Short mmCIF file of C-alpha atoms in Angstrom, two decimals:
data_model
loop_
_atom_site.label_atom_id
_atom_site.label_comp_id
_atom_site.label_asym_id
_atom_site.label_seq_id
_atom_site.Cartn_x
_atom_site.Cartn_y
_atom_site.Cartn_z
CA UNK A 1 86.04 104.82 84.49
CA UNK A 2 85.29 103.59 81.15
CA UNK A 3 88.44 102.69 78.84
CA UNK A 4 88.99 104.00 75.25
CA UNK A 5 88.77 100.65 74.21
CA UNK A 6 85.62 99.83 76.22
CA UNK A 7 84.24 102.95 74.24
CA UNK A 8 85.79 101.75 71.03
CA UNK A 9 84.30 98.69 70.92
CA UNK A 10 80.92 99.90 72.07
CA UNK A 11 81.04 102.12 69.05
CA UNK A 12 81.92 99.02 66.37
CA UNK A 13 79.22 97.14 68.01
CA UNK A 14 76.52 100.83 67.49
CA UNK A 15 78.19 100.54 63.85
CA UNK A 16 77.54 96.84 63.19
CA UNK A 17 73.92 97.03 64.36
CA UNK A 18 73.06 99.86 62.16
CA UNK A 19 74.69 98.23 59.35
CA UNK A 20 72.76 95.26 59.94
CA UNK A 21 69.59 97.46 60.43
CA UNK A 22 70.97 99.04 57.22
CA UNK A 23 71.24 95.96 55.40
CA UNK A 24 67.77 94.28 56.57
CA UNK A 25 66.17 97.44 55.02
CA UNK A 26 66.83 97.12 51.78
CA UNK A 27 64.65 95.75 49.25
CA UNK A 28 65.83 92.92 46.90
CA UNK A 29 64.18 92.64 43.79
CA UNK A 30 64.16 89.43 41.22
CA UNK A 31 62.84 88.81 37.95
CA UNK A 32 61.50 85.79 37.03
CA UNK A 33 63.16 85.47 33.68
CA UNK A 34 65.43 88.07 34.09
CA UNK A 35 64.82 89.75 30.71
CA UNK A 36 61.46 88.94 29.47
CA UNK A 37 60.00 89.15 26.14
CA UNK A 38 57.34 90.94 23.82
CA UNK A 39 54.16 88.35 25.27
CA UNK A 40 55.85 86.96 28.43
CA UNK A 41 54.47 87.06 31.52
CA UNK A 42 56.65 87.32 33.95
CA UNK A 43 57.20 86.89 37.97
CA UNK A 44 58.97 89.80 40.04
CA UNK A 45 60.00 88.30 43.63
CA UNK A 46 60.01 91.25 46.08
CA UNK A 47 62.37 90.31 49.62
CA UNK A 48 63.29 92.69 52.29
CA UNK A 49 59.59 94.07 53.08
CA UNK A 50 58.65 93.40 56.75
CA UNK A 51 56.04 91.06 57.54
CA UNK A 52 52.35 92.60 57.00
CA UNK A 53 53.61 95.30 54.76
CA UNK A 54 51.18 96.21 52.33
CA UNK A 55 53.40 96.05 48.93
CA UNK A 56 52.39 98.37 45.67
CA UNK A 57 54.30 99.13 42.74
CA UNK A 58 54.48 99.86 38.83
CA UNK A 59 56.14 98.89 35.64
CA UNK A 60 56.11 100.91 33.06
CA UNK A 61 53.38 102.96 34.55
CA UNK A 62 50.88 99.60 34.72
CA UNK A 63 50.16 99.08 38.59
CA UNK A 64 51.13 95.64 39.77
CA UNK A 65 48.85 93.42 42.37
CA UNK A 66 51.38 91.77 45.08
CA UNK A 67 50.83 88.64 47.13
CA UNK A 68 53.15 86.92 49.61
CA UNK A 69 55.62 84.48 48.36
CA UNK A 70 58.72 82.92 49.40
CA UNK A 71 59.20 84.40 52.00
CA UNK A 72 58.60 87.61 50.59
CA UNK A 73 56.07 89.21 47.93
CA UNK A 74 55.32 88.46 44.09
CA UNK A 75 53.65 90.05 41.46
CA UNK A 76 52.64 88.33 38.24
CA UNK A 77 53.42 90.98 35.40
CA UNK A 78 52.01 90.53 31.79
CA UNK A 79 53.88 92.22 28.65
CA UNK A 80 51.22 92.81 26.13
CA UNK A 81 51.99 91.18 22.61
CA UNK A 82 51.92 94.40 21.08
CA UNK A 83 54.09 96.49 23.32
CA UNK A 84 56.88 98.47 22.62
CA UNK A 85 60.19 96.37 22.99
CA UNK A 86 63.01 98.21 25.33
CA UNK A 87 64.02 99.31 29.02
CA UNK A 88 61.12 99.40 31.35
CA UNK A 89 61.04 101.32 34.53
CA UNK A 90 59.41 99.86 37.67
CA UNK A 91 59.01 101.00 41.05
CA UNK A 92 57.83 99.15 44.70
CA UNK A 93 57.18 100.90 47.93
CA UNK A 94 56.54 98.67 50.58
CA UNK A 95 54.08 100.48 53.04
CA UNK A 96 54.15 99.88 57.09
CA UNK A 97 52.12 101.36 59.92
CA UNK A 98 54.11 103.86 61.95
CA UNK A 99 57.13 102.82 59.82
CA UNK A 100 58.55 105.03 57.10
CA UNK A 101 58.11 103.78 53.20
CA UNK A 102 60.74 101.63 51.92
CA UNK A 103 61.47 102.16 48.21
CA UNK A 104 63.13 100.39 45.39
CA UNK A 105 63.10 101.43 41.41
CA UNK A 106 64.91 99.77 38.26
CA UNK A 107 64.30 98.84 35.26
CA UNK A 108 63.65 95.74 33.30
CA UNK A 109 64.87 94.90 29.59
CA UNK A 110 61.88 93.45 27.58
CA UNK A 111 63.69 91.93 24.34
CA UNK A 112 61.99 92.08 20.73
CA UNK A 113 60.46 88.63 19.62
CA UNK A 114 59.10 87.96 15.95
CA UNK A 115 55.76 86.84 14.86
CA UNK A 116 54.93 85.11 12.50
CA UNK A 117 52.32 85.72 9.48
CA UNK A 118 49.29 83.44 9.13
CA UNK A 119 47.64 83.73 5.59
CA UNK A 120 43.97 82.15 5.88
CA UNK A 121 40.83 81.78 3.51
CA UNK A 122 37.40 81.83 5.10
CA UNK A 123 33.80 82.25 3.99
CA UNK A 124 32.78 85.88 3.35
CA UNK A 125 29.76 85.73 5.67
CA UNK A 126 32.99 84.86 8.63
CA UNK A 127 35.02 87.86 7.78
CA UNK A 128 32.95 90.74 6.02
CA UNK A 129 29.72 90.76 8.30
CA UNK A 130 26.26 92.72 8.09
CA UNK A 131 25.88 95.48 10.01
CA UNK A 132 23.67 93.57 13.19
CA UNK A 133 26.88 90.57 13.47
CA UNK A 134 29.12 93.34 12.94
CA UNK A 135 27.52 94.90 16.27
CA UNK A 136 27.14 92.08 17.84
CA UNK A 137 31.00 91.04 17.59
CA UNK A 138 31.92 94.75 19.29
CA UNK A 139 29.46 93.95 21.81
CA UNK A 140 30.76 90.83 22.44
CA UNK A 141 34.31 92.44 22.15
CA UNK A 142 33.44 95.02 24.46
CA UNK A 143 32.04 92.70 27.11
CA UNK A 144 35.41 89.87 27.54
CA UNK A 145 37.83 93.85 27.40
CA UNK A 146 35.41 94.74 30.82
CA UNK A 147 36.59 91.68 31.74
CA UNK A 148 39.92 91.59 31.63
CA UNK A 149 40.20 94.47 33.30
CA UNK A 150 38.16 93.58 36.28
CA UNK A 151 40.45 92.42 39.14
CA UNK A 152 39.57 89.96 42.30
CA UNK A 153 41.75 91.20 45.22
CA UNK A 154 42.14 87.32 46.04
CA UNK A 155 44.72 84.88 44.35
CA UNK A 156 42.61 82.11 43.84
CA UNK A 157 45.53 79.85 41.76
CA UNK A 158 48.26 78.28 43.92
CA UNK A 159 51.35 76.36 42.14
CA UNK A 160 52.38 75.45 38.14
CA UNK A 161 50.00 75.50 35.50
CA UNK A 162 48.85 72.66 33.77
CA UNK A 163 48.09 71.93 29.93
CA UNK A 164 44.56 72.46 28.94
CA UNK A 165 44.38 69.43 27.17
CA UNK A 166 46.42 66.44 26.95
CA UNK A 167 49.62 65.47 24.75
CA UNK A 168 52.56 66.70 24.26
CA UNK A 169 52.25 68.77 21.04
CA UNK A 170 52.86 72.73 21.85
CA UNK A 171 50.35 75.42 21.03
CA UNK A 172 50.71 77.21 17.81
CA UNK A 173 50.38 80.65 16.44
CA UNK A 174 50.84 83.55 19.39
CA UNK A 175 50.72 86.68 18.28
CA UNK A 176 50.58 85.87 14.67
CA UNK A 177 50.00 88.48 12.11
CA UNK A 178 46.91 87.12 10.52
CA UNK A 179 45.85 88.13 6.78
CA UNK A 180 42.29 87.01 6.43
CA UNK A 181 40.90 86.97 2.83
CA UNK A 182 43.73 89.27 2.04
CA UNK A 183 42.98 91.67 4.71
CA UNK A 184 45.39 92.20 7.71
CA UNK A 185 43.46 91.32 10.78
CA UNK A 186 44.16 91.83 14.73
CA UNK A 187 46.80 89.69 15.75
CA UNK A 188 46.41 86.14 17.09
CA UNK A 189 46.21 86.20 21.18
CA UNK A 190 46.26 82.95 22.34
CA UNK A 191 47.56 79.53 21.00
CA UNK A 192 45.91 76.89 19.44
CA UNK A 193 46.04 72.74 20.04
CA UNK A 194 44.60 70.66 17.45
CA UNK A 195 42.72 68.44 18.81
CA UNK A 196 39.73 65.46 17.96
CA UNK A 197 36.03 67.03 18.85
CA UNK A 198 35.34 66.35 21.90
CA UNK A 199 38.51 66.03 23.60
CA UNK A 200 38.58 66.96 27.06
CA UNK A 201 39.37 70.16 28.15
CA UNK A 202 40.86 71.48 31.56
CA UNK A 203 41.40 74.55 33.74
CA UNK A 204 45.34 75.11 33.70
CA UNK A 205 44.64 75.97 37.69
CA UNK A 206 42.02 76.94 40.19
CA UNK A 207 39.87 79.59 40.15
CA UNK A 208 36.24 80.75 39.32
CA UNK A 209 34.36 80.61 36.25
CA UNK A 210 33.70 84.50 34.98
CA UNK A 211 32.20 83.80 32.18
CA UNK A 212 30.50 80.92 29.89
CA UNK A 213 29.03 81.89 26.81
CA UNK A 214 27.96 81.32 22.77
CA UNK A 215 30.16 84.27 20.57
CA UNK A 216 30.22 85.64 17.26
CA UNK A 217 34.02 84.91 16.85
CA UNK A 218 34.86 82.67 20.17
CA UNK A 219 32.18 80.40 19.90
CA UNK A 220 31.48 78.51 22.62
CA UNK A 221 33.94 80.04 25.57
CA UNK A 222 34.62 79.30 29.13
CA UNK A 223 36.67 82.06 30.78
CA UNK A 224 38.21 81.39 34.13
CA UNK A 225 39.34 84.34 36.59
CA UNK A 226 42.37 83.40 38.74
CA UNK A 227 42.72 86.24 40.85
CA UNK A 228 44.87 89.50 40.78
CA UNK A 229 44.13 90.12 37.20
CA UNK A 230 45.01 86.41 35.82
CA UNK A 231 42.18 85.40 33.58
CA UNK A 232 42.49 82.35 30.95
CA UNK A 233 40.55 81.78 27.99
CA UNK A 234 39.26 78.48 26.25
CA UNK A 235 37.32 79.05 22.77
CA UNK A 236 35.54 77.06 19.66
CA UNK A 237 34.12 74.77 22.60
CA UNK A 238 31.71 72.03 21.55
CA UNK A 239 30.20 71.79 24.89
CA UNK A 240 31.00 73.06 28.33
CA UNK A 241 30.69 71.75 31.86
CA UNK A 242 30.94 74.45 34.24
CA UNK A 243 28.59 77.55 35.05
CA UNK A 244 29.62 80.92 35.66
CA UNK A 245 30.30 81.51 39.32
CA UNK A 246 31.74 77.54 39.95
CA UNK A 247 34.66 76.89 41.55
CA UNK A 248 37.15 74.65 39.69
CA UNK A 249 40.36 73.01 40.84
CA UNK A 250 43.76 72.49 38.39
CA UNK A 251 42.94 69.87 36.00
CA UNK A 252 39.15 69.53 36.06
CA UNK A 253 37.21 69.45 33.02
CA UNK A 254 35.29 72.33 31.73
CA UNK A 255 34.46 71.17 28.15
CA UNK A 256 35.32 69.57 25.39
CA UNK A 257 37.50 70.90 22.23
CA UNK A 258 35.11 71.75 19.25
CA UNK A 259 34.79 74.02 16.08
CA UNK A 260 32.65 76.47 17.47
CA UNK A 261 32.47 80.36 16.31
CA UNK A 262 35.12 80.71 13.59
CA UNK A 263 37.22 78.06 13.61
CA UNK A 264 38.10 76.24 10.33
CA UNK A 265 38.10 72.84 12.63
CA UNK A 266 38.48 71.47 15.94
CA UNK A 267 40.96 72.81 18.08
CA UNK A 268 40.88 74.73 21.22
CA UNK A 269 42.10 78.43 21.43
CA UNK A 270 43.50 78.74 24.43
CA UNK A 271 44.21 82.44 25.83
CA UNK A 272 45.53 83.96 29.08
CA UNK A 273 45.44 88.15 30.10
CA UNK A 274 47.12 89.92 32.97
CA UNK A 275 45.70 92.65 34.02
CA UNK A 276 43.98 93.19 30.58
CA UNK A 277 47.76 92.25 28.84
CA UNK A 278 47.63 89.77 26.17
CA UNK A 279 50.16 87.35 26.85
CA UNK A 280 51.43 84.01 25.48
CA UNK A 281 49.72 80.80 27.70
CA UNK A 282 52.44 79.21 26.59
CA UNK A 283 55.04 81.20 28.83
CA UNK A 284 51.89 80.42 31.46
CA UNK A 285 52.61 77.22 31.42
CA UNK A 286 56.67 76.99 32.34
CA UNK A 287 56.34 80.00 35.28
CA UNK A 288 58.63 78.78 38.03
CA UNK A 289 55.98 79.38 40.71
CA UNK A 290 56.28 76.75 43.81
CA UNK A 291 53.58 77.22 46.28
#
């Protein structure tokens, strides 16, 4: 005959398994800084999700592409210089065969940041164009925005990113308000390095050339798609040394710094997108991804 305490402690041992199962079904969600800004990008660590779980999920209504990481599932998410400052709601809904859906939602505080206001001079012919440059810059436009929002399923990139050219000297002028000739222009989105023509130039980490090409306003550009919507840009090239389709590792040269396109001098414009979202290379650069 079984006891009342036999059947008392069967019951705490029912109860502690279900809170464990309980507790091994939830999702745990981190942000990678925990309150981004205006231009960041940013790295949301999904844990909890069972192994070979297919992971989707929003922010701010912009779907997110998921890979595994740390023992668990990351998503690189891009805050476009120009969006809206203020709470952000995301959602994740981690998706199992013969399993139901697990769910998690929140919302992520994306602080205000200030630009600042570049006031340049430039030759007419640079900024007021005839009507065949003029269609030729849309065109051109039109073509890197296709792009950007073209997205390999595969993350071809694998650790930190890497300067695209050497020294120590940060990048300048992200998302600055540029007056040109006295005319407010589209903001800046990328940052520049002054450098010497002919300086080296390197992919900040693997991944396949998308694009090489001679533009109105670029110049000479080498584009490099990363996978899962990560794209970098390198403008006002004087030469470069891959062809679209290559494969390139982290620090291998592509070209050399020039004053391509409109550029008032040597320096490379350097320029990354997520998932067609401006954002600054510069925050590129310091994401705490180990892999």
């Amino acid at each position: 005959m079984t006891t009342p305490r036999r059947l008392l402690g069967g019951l705490f041992l029912v109860l502690l398994l279900a809170s464990d199962l309980l507790a091994a079904a939830r999702l745990s969600v981190r942000w990678h800084p925990a309150k981004p800004r205006v231009g960041d990008v940013a790295l949301l660590h999904l844990r909890g999700a069972p192994d070979g779980a297919s992971v989707e999920g929003m922010v701010d209504g912009r779907p997110l592409v998921f890979f595994p990481y740390a023992g668990g599932f990351a998503a690189v998410v891009g805050f476009d210089l120009e969006a809206k400052p203020g709470v952000k709601p995301w959602q994740l809904v981690a998706l199992q065969r013969d399993l139901e859906p697990m769910t998690a939602k929140g919302k992520v505080s994306v602080l205000v940041r200030d630009f600042p206001v570049q006031r340049l001079t430039l030759p007419p012919g640079m900024v007021d164009l005839d009507p065949e440059t003029k269609q030729r810059a849309v065109s051109e436009a039109e073509r890197l925005q296709t792009l950007y929002r073209t997205i390999t399923p595969d993350r071809l990139w694998r650790g930190a990113f890497t300067r695209p050219v050497g020294g120590t000297e940060p990048g300048t002028g992200f998302g600055a308000r540029r007056i040109i000739n006295g005319k407010p222009r589209m903001p800046h989105g990328g940052i520049d390095y002054a450098a010497p023509a002919g300086t080296p130039v390197v992919a900040v980490n693997a991944g396949r050339v998308a694009l090489v090409g001679d533009f109105f306003f670029p110049g000479r550009l080498v584009a490099i798609d990363h996978g899962l919507g990560l794209y970098t840009l390198y403008f006002h090239l004087d030469s470069a040394a891959v062809s679209q389709g290559d494969m390139v590792e982290r620090g291998q040269t592509i070209g050399t710094v020039g004053a391509t396109g409109r550029a008032t001098g040597p320096h490379l414009h350097f320029g990354a997108h997520v998932a067609g979202a401006r954002i600054d290379p510069a925050t590129l650069l310091v994401l705490g991804v180990r892999d």
